[in-house]
Amino acid sequence: LCYKNHAGLNARMPNYSVKIGFGLHVGWAIEGAIGSFYKIDAPYLSPHVNMASRLEAATKQFGVPLLISGELYDYFSTETKNFCRQIDCVTVKGSIEPLRLFTCDTDIAELELEPDTKHMTKKE
């Protein structure tokens, strides 16, 4: 079942589509517990988490669903690197070190989708 073709959703929000961006970086992080007795969140804090968040936000500017930092790219195998392409080299605010940006292009039309019958319910 595809949300794009869901009649009820299209009636409420014509031409509805989901766009997701991912920013991938490597480094350390500290997990903390913030909240109250009723609700606790587990945020992760570090400059590396902030960089991943900035990369995710930049996916919109570059028009790609995935941005990978050069630091993470350097850990990839040669085979994995063959699927990536460098799209820019930028200097981010608060740093003098240039940051290489990579993405991985995927032709969505070539992906094989399996129906999720486990979570589907039949409407009568």
PDB file of C-alpha atoms in Angstrom:
ATOM      1  CA  LEU A   1       0.000   0.000   0.000  1.00  0.00           C
ATOM      2  CA  CYS A   2       1.410   3.352  -0.996  1.00  0.00           C
ATOM      3  CA  TYR A   3       0.442   6.557   0.793  1.00  0.00           C
ATOM      4  CA  LYS A   4       0.776   8.438  -2.475  1.00  0.00           C
ATOM      5  CA  ASN A   5      -2.202   6.470  -3.845  1.00  0.00           C
ATOM      6  CA  HIS A   6      -4.293   6.508  -0.655  1.00  0.00           C
ATOM      7  CA  ALA A   7      -7.707   7.987  -1.603  1.00  0.00           C
ATOM      8  CA  GLY A   8      -8.490   9.397   1.849  1.00  0.00           C
ATOM      9  CA  LEU A   9      -5.107  11.071   2.190  1.00  0.00           C
ATOM     10  CA  ASN A  10      -5.303  12.540  -1.312  1.00  0.00           C
ATOM     11  CA  ALA A  11      -8.749  13.935  -0.577  1.00  0.00           C
ATOM     12  CA  ARG A  12      -7.410  15.798   2.461  1.00  0.00           C
ATOM     13  CA  MET A  13      -3.990  16.712   1.013  1.00  0.00           C
ATOM     14  CA  PRO A  14      -3.828  16.593  -2.793  1.00  0.00           C
ATOM     15  CA  ASN A  15      -0.445  15.582  -4.269  1.00  0.00           C
ATOM     16  CA  TYR A  16       0.816  14.502  -0.844  1.00  0.00           C
ATOM     17  CA  SER A  17       4.384  13.189  -0.847  1.00  0.00           C
ATOM     18  CA  VAL A  18       6.965  12.322   1.772  1.00  0.00           C
ATOM     19  CA  LYS A  19      10.527  13.570   1.410  1.00  0.00           C
ATOM     20  CA  ILE A  20      13.141  12.401   3.865  1.00  0.00           C
ATOM     21  CA  GLY A  21      16.719  13.620   4.152  1.00  0.00           C
ATOM     22  CA  PHE A  22      19.585  11.878   5.928  1.00  0.00           C
ATOM     23  CA  GLY A  23      22.885  13.340   7.105  1.00  0.00           C
ATOM     24  CA  LEU A  24      25.606  10.827   7.943  1.00  0.00           C
ATOM     25  CA  HIS A  25      28.758  11.674   9.901  1.00  0.00           C
ATOM     26  CA  VAL A  26      31.099   9.791  12.229  1.00  0.00           C
ATOM     27  CA  GLY A  27      32.317  10.590  15.743  1.00  0.00           C
ATOM     28  CA  TRP A  28      31.558  10.320  19.437  1.00  0.00           C
ATOM     29  CA  ALA A  29      28.395  11.322  21.282  1.00  0.00           C
ATOM     30  CA  ILE A  30      27.089  11.477  24.818  1.00  0.00           C
ATOM     31  CA  GLU A  31      23.616  10.153  25.575  1.00  0.00           C
ATOM     32  CA  GLY A  32      21.656  12.012  28.215  1.00  0.00           C
ATOM     33  CA  ALA A  33      18.286  11.608  29.845  1.00  0.00           C
ATOM     34  CA  ILE A  34      16.134  14.735  29.745  1.00  0.00           C
ATOM     35  CA  GLY A  35      12.546  14.929  30.876  1.00  0.00           C
ATOM     36  CA  SER A  36      10.299  14.247  33.809  1.00  0.00           C
ATOM     37  CA  PHE A  37       8.804  11.342  35.696  1.00  0.00           C
ATOM     38  CA  TYR A  38       6.187  10.966  32.924  1.00  0.00           C
ATOM     39  CA  LYS A  39       8.314  11.373  29.815  1.00  0.00           C
ATOM     40  CA  ILE A  40      12.028  10.939  29.231  1.00  0.00           C
ATOM     41  CA  ASP A  41      13.902  11.667  26.011  1.00  0.00           C
ATOM     42  CA  ALA A  42      17.371  10.360  25.264  1.00  0.00           C
ATOM     43  CA  PRO A  43      19.172  13.061  23.285  1.00  0.00           C
ATOM     44  CA  TYR A  44      22.637  12.577  21.882  1.00  0.00           C
ATOM     45  CA  LEU A  45      25.012  15.508  22.233  1.00  0.00           C
ATOM     46  CA  SER A  46      28.332  16.244  20.523  1.00  0.00           C
ATOM     47  CA  PRO A  47      29.773  18.333  17.715  1.00  0.00           C
ATOM     48  CA  HIS A  48      29.524  15.200  15.546  1.00  0.00           C
ATOM     49  CA  VAL A  49      25.779  14.865  16.158  1.00  0.00           C
ATOM     50  CA  ASN A  50      25.425  18.562  15.318  1.00  0.00           C
ATOM     51  CA  MET A  51      27.318  17.992  12.059  1.00  0.00           C
ATOM     52  CA  ALA A  52      25.015  15.106  11.099  1.00  0.00           C
ATOM     53  CA  SER A  53      22.047  17.371  11.796  1.00  0.00           C
ATOM     54  CA  ARG A  54      23.537  20.131   9.639  1.00  0.00           C
ATOM     55  CA  LEU A  55      24.137  17.634   6.834  1.00  0.00           C
ATOM     56  CA  GLU A  56      20.520  16.481   7.048  1.00  0.00           C
ATOM     57  CA  ALA A  57      19.319  20.082   6.811  1.00  0.00           C
ATOM     58  CA  ALA A  58      21.603  20.684   3.805  1.00  0.00           C
ATOM     59  CA  THR A  59      20.026  17.846   1.821  1.00  0.00           C
ATOM     60  CA  LYS A  60      17.298  20.309   0.829  1.00  0.00           C
ATOM     61  CA  GLN A  61      19.849  22.829  -0.494  1.00  0.00           C
ATOM     62  CA  PHE A  62      21.683  20.214  -2.540  1.00  0.00           C
ATOM     63  CA  GLY A  63      18.494  18.485  -3.681  1.00  0.00           C
ATOM     64  CA  VAL A  64      19.624  15.031  -2.551  1.00  0.00           C
ATOM     65  CA  PRO A  65      18.107  12.661   0.022  1.00  0.00           C
ATOM     66  CA  LEU A  66      21.498  11.710   1.508  1.00  0.00           C
ATOM     67  CA  LEU A  67      24.599  13.695   2.459  1.00  0.00           C
ATOM     68  CA  ILE A  68      27.697  11.899   3.730  1.00  0.00           C
ATOM     69  CA  SER A  69      30.642  13.695   5.316  1.00  0.00           C
ATOM     70  CA  GLY A  70      34.111  13.124   3.913  1.00  0.00           C
ATOM     71  CA  GLU A  71      35.207  11.802   7.310  1.00  0.00           C
ATOM     72  CA  LEU A  72      32.671   8.971   7.122  1.00  0.00           C
ATOM     73  CA  TYR A  73      33.347   8.405   3.411  1.00  0.00           C
ATOM     74  CA  ASP A  74      37.003   7.713   4.275  1.00  0.00           C
ATOM     75  CA  TYR A  75      35.882   4.677   6.315  1.00  0.00           C
ATOM     76  CA  PHE A  76      34.012   3.134   3.362  1.00  0.00           C
ATOM     77  CA  SER A  77      35.341   0.168   1.431  1.00  0.00           C
ATOM     78  CA  THR A  78      36.453   0.723  -2.157  1.00  0.00           C
ATOM     79  CA  GLU A  79      33.316  -1.038  -3.354  1.00  0.00           C
ATOM     80  CA  THR A  80      31.077   1.265  -1.294  1.00  0.00           C
ATOM     81  CA  LYS A  81      32.988   4.351  -2.453  1.00  0.00           C
ATOM     82  CA  ASN A  82      32.172   3.355  -6.048  1.00  0.00           C
ATOM     83  CA  PHE A  83      28.486   4.059  -5.295  1.00  0.00           C
ATOM     84  CA  CYS A  84      29.224   7.575  -3.989  1.00  0.00           C
ATOM     85  CA  ARG A  85      30.024  10.837  -5.687  1.00  0.00           C
ATOM     86  CA  GLN A  86      31.442  14.028  -4.241  1.00  0.00           C
ATOM     87  CA  ILE A  87      29.063  16.935  -4.710  1.00  0.00           C
ATOM     88  CA  ASP A  88      30.874  19.769  -2.919  1.00  0.00           C
ATOM     89  CA  CYS A  89      33.601  20.854  -0.541  1.00  0.00           C
ATOM     90  CA  VAL A  90      32.470  23.527   1.924  1.00  0.00           C
ATOM     91  CA  THR A  91      33.681  25.313   5.022  1.00  0.00           C
ATOM     92  CA  VAL A  92      31.004  25.260   7.685  1.00  0.00           C
ATOM     93  CA  LYS A  93      30.428  28.007  10.223  1.00  0.00           C
ATOM     94  CA  GLY A  94      32.668  27.611  13.266  1.00  0.00           C
ATOM     95  CA  SER A  95      35.330  25.584  11.436  1.00  0.00           C
ATOM     96  CA  ILE A  96      38.324  26.349   9.236  1.00  0.00           C
ATOM     97  CA  GLU A  97      38.568  22.755   8.004  1.00  0.00           C
ATOM     98  CA  PRO A  98      36.967  22.136   4.583  1.00  0.00           C
ATOM     99  CA  LEU A  99      34.256  19.479   4.632  1.00  0.00           C
ATOM    100  CA  ARG A 100      33.851  17.163   1.643  1.00  0.00           C
ATOM    101  CA  LEU A 101      30.252  16.245   0.888  1.00  0.00           C
ATOM    102  CA  PHE A 102      29.231  13.025  -0.823  1.00  0.00           C
ATOM    103  CA  THR A 103      25.962  11.471  -1.846  1.00  0.00           C
ATOM    104  CA  CYS A 104      24.846   8.097  -3.129  1.00  0.00           C
ATOM    105  CA  ASP A 105      22.585   8.136  -6.164  1.00  0.00           C
ATOM    106  CA  THR A 106      19.874   5.507  -6.362  1.00  0.00           C
ATOM    107  CA  ASP A 107      17.357   4.961  -9.107  1.00  0.00           C
ATOM    108  CA  ILE A 108      14.184   4.391  -7.109  1.00  0.00           C
ATOM    109  CA  ALA A 109      12.538   2.797 -10.143  1.00  0.00           C
ATOM    110  CA  GLU A 110      15.040  -0.084  -9.927  1.00  0.00           C
ATOM    111  CA  LEU A 111      14.280  -0.885  -6.275  1.00  0.00           C
ATOM    112  CA  GLU A 112      12.178  -3.970  -5.721  1.00  0.00           C
ATOM    113  CA  LEU A 113       9.364  -3.425  -3.249  1.00  0.00           C
ATOM    114  CA  GLU A 114       7.876  -6.257  -1.282  1.00  0.00           C
ATOM    115  CA  PRO A 115       4.300  -5.839  -0.042  1.00  0.00           C
ATOM    116  CA  ASP A 116       4.018  -5.468   3.721  1.00  0.00           C
ATOM    117  CA  THR A 117       1.280  -8.053   4.250  1.00  0.00           C
ATOM    118  CA  LYS A 118       2.116  -8.490   7.919  1.00  0.00           C
ATOM    119  CA  HIS A 119       0.841  -5.028   8.885  1.00  0.00           C
ATOM    120  CA  MET A 120      -1.947  -4.653   6.342  1.00  0.00           C
ATOM    121  CA  THR A 121      -5.544  -5.081   7.377  1.00  0.00           C
ATOM    122  CA  LYS A 122      -8.430  -5.880   5.097  1.00  0.00           C
ATOM    123  CA  LYS A 123     -11.186  -3.280   5.026  1.00  0.00           C
ATOM    124  CA  GLU A 124     -14.680  -4.562   4.394  1.00  0.00           C
TER     125      GLU A 124
END
